[in-house]
Amino acid sequence: MDNFVFRNPTKIVFGRGAESKVGEEARAVASKVLLHFGGGSIKRSGLHDKVVASLKAAGVAYVELGGVEPNPRLGLVKEGIALCRKEKVGLVLAVGGGSVIDSAKAIALGVPYSGDVWDFYSGKAEPTEALPVGTILTIPAAGSEASTGSVITKEEGLYKRACNSELIYPHFSILDPELAFTLPPDQIANGAADIMAHLLERYFTNSRPVEFTDRLIEATLRTVIDAAPRVLAKRDDYDAWAELMWAGTIAHNNLLNTGRVGDWATHDLEHEVSAVYGVAHGAGLAALFPSWMRFTLKQDVARFAQIANRVWGLEIVPRDIERAALRGIAALEGFWGSIGLSVRLSGLGVKEDRIREMADKLTENGKRQVGNFVKIGRDEAIKIYTMALRD
Ligand code: NZQ
Ligand code: ZN
């Protein structure tokens, strides 16, 4: 196990009706908040009214900024920064999914910074302060509700980049599984794929031995594999949603990468696809992960066989562990297919003619590699994108 320091300061308020606590939680941090949300799902579900009522009851003033798009944009972040400064806001409250939370985190980073907030995403500067962020989560998926990450797309050039900083761990996150009842099936599947991808990125590591965290990751994967079909079959299955929502947070709150170095190449490969084609993050991951797995299989066939056995229940024949490893990848594809996801980029409308452009952007024209389990440069990225295009 590698040495590590682990600290996750996000307060989780979990359960039925938990959103009624938002006024109280916000008041402990600030007297005025920015209420930040997406394209309208929280208005249609009635959540917006409940949040406003709770803030008012707690005597917390608020200004609003809606309109965050999936794959959130820098332009709206800058509007949010200007609004927070003008209104002297003390807390950015994100009500929505990963996109809204990431946009809120970007605003929180930008308010105290005199330069361009994109500097934190391009790697030009490191953040040193941020406004506090609070969240009410409406979709189990990105894990941003308890993560150090924020992923933003710059419209000019279509660059989707992440900033990671402990400063943007949310101060509190409210998780009410009932808020997910209104999700459409495609978003449920995208979310499940993203949660599983966060687990797989951590699973494929060269750190040794990591038995305890392997077991935790396997258990979390099995939980998602069990719960996702249940919520798809019965949209108001609270118990299944509760499992899925908490698994989604644990998958990405950094507990499961303690003592190990995760891979993350597939996430980087996917961000280029989302930036160019606007596809949902989880959908892009499902279309890429099986190909990344086949490409990197030889790095550690035993690890691929182990996950096939422990997560998918497939038998390992000692003389032919590669067979189990490959069957495990096929089982993952079968599961994602069964919940409506495409496991090839061709299913998302990606075309061969933009592969080179994505690989160039990913690797800064071949100058940079991504991934830790296996290093991926421009040529390898082109191979993985091409494999993922084929049936
Ligand atoms: O915008 P609204 O109207 O709210 O609709 C959203 C959106 O269209 C809808 N939705 C959310 N909750 C709903 C609902 N519809 C009905 N009922 C509900 N309860 O779902 C759509 C997708 O929302 P979005 O926030 O984009 O989804 P997700 O949570 O998957 O977030 C994706 C973003 O997170 C980033 C991704 O790259 C992507 O940009 N990630 C952030 C990470 C982090 N900060 O740690 C890590 C992840 O790996 C990921 O990269
Ligand atoms: Zn992700």
PDB file of N, CA, C and O in Angstrom, residues 36 65-69 71-83 103 106-107 116-118 121 152-156 159:
ATOM      1  N   HIS A  36     -27.550  28.180  -7.681  1.00  0.00           N
ATOM      2  CA  HIS A  36     -27.075  27.864  -9.036  1.00  0.00           C
ATOM      3  C   HIS A  36     -27.721  26.553  -9.484  1.00  0.00           C
ATOM      4  O   HIS A  36     -27.745  25.574  -8.725  1.00  0.00           O
ATOM      5  N   LEU A  65     -28.811  31.980 -10.377  1.00  0.00           N
ATOM      6  CA  LEU A  65     -28.257  31.847 -11.728  1.00  0.00           C
ATOM      7  C   LEU A  65     -28.515  30.415 -12.199  1.00  0.00           C
ATOM      8  O   LEU A  65     -27.886  29.468 -11.727  1.00  0.00           O
ATOM      9  N   GLY A  66     -29.454  30.283 -13.139  1.00  0.00           N
ATOM     10  CA  GLY A  66     -29.760  28.973 -13.723  1.00  0.00           C
ATOM     11  C   GLY A  66     -29.095  28.850 -15.084  1.00  0.00           C
ATOM     12  O   GLY A  66     -28.295  29.691 -15.490  1.00  0.00           O
ATOM     13  N   GLY A  67     -29.435  27.766 -15.777  1.00  0.00           N
ATOM     14  CA  GLY A  67     -28.984  27.613 -17.168  1.00  0.00           C
ATOM     15  C   GLY A  67     -27.686  26.862 -17.354  1.00  0.00           C
ATOM     16  O   GLY A  67     -27.128  26.875 -18.449  1.00  0.00           O
ATOM     17  N   VAL A  68     -27.201  26.165 -16.308  1.00  0.00           N
ATOM     18  CA  VAL A  68     -25.983  25.360 -16.514  1.00  0.00           C
ATOM     19  C   VAL A  68     -26.320  24.219 -17.471  1.00  0.00           C
ATOM     20  O   VAL A  68     -27.302  23.504 -17.283  1.00  0.00           O
ATOM     21  N   GLU A  69     -25.495  24.069 -18.507  1.00  0.00           N
ATOM     22  CA  GLU A  69     -25.700  22.979 -19.471  1.00  0.00           C
ATOM     23  C   GLU A  69     -24.892  21.758 -19.045  1.00  0.00           C
ATOM     24  O   GLU A  69     -23.858  21.897 -18.412  1.00  0.00           O
ATOM     25  N   ASN A  71     -22.038  19.268 -19.436  1.00  0.00           N
ATOM     26  CA  ASN A  71     -20.718  19.707 -19.904  1.00  0.00           C
ATOM     27  C   ASN A  71     -20.648  21.240 -19.748  1.00  0.00           C
ATOM     28  O   ASN A  71     -20.671  21.981 -20.718  1.00  0.00           O
ATOM     29  N   PRO A  72     -20.603  21.711 -18.512  1.00  0.00           N
ATOM     30  CA  PRO A  72     -20.788  23.141 -18.218  1.00  0.00           C
ATOM     31  C   PRO A  72     -19.726  24.047 -18.849  1.00  0.00           C
ATOM     32  O   PRO A  72     -18.578  23.654 -19.018  1.00  0.00           O
ATOM     33  N   ARG A  73     -20.183  25.250 -19.157  1.00  0.00           N
ATOM     34  CA  ARG A  73     -19.397  26.182 -19.970  1.00  0.00           C
ATOM     35  C   ARG A  73     -18.766  27.287 -19.131  1.00  0.00           C
ATOM     36  O   ARG A  73     -19.348  27.755 -18.154  1.00  0.00           O
ATOM     37  N   LEU A  74     -17.619  27.746 -19.632  1.00  0.00           N
ATOM     38  CA  LEU A  74     -16.871  28.817 -18.971  1.00  0.00           C
ATOM     39  C   LEU A  74     -17.646  30.143 -18.970  1.00  0.00           C
ATOM     40  O   LEU A  74     -17.567  30.905 -18.010  1.00  0.00           O
ATOM     41  N   GLY A  75     -18.375  30.413 -20.051  1.00  0.00           N
ATOM     42  CA  GLY A  75     -19.099  31.690 -20.160  1.00  0.00           C
ATOM     43  C   GLY A  75     -20.034  31.909 -18.979  1.00  0.00           C
ATOM     44  O   GLY A  75     -20.045  32.991 -18.370  1.00  0.00           O
ATOM     45  N   LEU A  76     -20.807  30.885 -18.630  1.00  0.00           N
ATOM     46  CA  LEU A  76     -21.753  31.026 -17.517  1.00  0.00           C
ATOM     47  C   LEU A  76     -20.999  31.133 -16.182  1.00  0.00           C
ATOM     48  O   LEU A  76     -21.432  31.839 -15.275  1.00  0.00           O
ATOM     49  N   VAL A  77     -19.874  30.442 -16.089  1.00  0.00           N
ATOM     50  CA  VAL A  77     -19.047  30.535 -14.871  1.00  0.00           C
ATOM     51  C   VAL A  77     -18.652  32.010 -14.660  1.00  0.00           C
ATOM     52  O   VAL A  77     -18.741  32.547 -13.547  1.00  0.00           O
ATOM     53  N   LYS A  78     -18.241  32.655 -15.736  1.00  0.00           N
ATOM     54  CA  LYS A  78     -17.801  34.057 -15.606  1.00  0.00           C
ATOM     55  C   LYS A  78     -18.964  34.968 -15.211  1.00  0.00           C
ATOM     56  O   LYS A  78     -18.794  35.897 -14.416  1.00  0.00           O
ATOM     57  N   GLU A  79     -20.152  34.678 -15.755  1.00  0.00           N
ATOM     58  CA  GLU A  79     -21.349  35.443 -15.323  1.00  0.00           C
ATOM     59  C   GLU A  79     -21.566  35.255 -13.828  1.00  0.00           C
ATOM     60  O   GLU A  79     -21.891  36.209 -13.111  1.00  0.00           O
ATOM     61  N   GLY A  80     -21.405  34.026 -13.369  1.00  0.00           N
ATOM     62  CA  GLY A  80     -21.602  33.715 -11.949  1.00  0.00           C
ATOM     63  C   GLY A  80     -20.588  34.431 -11.067  1.00  0.00           C
ATOM     64  O   GLY A  80     -20.935  34.929  -9.982  1.00  0.00           O
ATOM     65  N   ILE A  81     -19.352  34.495 -11.528  1.00  0.00           N
ATOM     66  CA  ILE A  81     -18.301  35.177 -10.749  1.00  0.00           C
ATOM     67  C   ILE A  81     -18.665  36.660 -10.585  1.00  0.00           C
ATOM     68  O   ILE A  81     -18.617  37.218  -9.475  1.00  0.00           O
ATOM     69  N   ALA A  82     -19.073  37.283 -11.700  1.00  0.00           N
ATOM     70  CA  ALA A  82     -19.425  38.713 -11.655  1.00  0.00           C
ATOM     71  C   ALA A  82     -20.618  38.946 -10.725  1.00  0.00           C
ATOM     72  O   ALA A  82     -20.624  39.884  -9.914  1.00  0.00           O
ATOM     73  N   LEU A  83     -21.593  38.054 -10.802  1.00  0.00           N
ATOM     74  CA  LEU A  83     -22.796  38.200  -9.967  1.00  0.00           C
ATOM     75  C   LEU A  83     -22.450  38.054  -8.473  1.00  0.00           C
ATOM     76  O   LEU A  83     -22.917  38.837  -7.636  1.00  0.00           O
ATOM     77  N   SER A 103     -19.836  23.749 -12.118  1.00  0.00           N
ATOM     78  CA  SER A 103     -19.933  25.172 -12.458  1.00  0.00           C
ATOM     79  C   SER A 103     -19.861  26.008 -11.181  1.00  0.00           C
ATOM     80  O   SER A 103     -19.161  27.031 -11.118  1.00  0.00           O
ATOM     81  N   ALA A 106     -16.336  26.199  -9.972  1.00  0.00           N
ATOM     82  CA  ALA A 106     -15.540  27.130 -10.787  1.00  0.00           C
ATOM     83  C   ALA A 106     -15.822  28.578 -10.387  1.00  0.00           C
ATOM     84  O   ALA A 106     -14.901  29.407 -10.294  1.00  0.00           O
ATOM     85  N   ILE A 107     -17.082  28.868 -10.142  1.00  0.00           N
ATOM     86  CA  ILE A 107     -17.439  30.218  -9.688  1.00  0.00           C
ATOM     87  C   ILE A 107     -16.746  30.495  -8.354  1.00  0.00           C
ATOM     88  O   ILE A 107     -16.150  31.559  -8.143  1.00  0.00           O
ATOM     89  N   ASP A 116      -7.837  35.167 -14.801  1.00  0.00           N
ATOM     90  CA  ASP A 116      -8.889  34.434 -15.511  1.00  0.00           C
ATOM     91  C   ASP A 116      -9.034  33.063 -14.846  1.00  0.00           C
ATOM     92  O   ASP A 116      -8.056  32.312 -14.731  1.00  0.00           O
ATOM     93  N   VAL A 117     -10.245  32.728 -14.430  1.00  0.00           N
ATOM     94  CA  VAL A 117     -10.454  31.448 -13.717  1.00  0.00           C
ATOM     95  C   VAL A 117      -9.998  30.241 -14.555  1.00  0.00           C
ATOM     96  O   VAL A 117      -9.640  29.194 -14.013  1.00  0.00           O
ATOM     97  N   TRP A 118      -9.974  30.397 -15.879  1.00  0.00           N
ATOM     98  CA  TRP A 118      -9.510  29.298 -16.743  1.00  0.00           C
ATOM     99  C   TRP A 118      -8.056  28.911 -16.432  1.00  0.00           C
ATOM    100  O   TRP A 118      -7.639  27.788 -16.680  1.00  0.00           O
ATOM    101  N   TYR A 121      -7.733  25.719 -14.834  1.00  0.00           N
ATOM    102  CA  TYR A 121      -8.095  24.554 -15.648  1.00  0.00           C
ATOM    103  C   TYR A 121      -7.028  24.275 -16.717  1.00  0.00           C
ATOM    104  O   TYR A 121      -6.854  23.144 -17.146  1.00  0.00           O
ATOM    105  N   ILE A 152     -14.748  21.838 -16.612  1.00  0.00           N
ATOM    106  CA  ILE A 152     -15.404  22.944 -17.337  1.00  0.00           C
ATOM    107  C   ILE A 152     -14.965  22.927 -18.807  1.00  0.00           C
ATOM    108  O   ILE A 152     -13.834  22.565 -19.114  1.00  0.00           O
ATOM    109  N   THR A 153     -15.882  23.342 -19.682  1.00  0.00           N
ATOM    110  CA  THR A 153     -15.553  23.436 -21.104  1.00  0.00           C
ATOM    111  C   THR A 153     -15.407  24.903 -21.506  1.00  0.00           C
ATOM    112  O   THR A 153     -16.287  25.723 -21.241  1.00  0.00           O
ATOM    113  N   LYS A 154     -14.258  25.185 -22.134  1.00  0.00           N
ATOM    114  CA  LYS A 154     -14.029  26.529 -22.687  1.00  0.00           C
ATOM    115  C   LYS A 154     -14.556  26.513 -24.115  1.00  0.00           C
ATOM    116  O   LYS A 154     -14.137  25.669 -24.932  1.00  0.00           O
ATOM    117  N   GLU A 155     -15.478  27.411 -24.411  1.00  0.00           N
ATOM    118  CA  GLU A 155     -16.165  27.398 -25.699  1.00  0.00           C
ATOM    119  C   GLU A 155     -15.178  27.578 -26.852  1.00  0.00           C
ATOM    120  O   GLU A 155     -15.266  26.900 -27.875  1.00  0.00           O
ATOM    121  N   GLU A 156     -14.233  28.492 -26.663  1.00  0.00           N
ATOM    122  CA  GLU A 156     -13.272  28.782 -27.723  1.00  0.00           C
ATOM    123  C   GLU A 156     -12.279  27.618 -27.846  1.00  0.00           C
ATOM    124  O   GLU A 156     -11.524  27.333 -26.919  1.00  0.00           O
ATOM    125  N   TYR A 159     -12.262  23.158 -25.389  1.00  0.00           N
ATOM    126  CA  TYR A 159     -11.386  22.457 -24.454  1.00  0.00           C
ATOM    127  C   TYR A 159     -12.161  22.125 -23.188  1.00  0.00           C
ATOM    128  O   TYR A 159     -12.708  23.030 -22.540  1.00  0.00           O
TER     129      TYR A 159
END
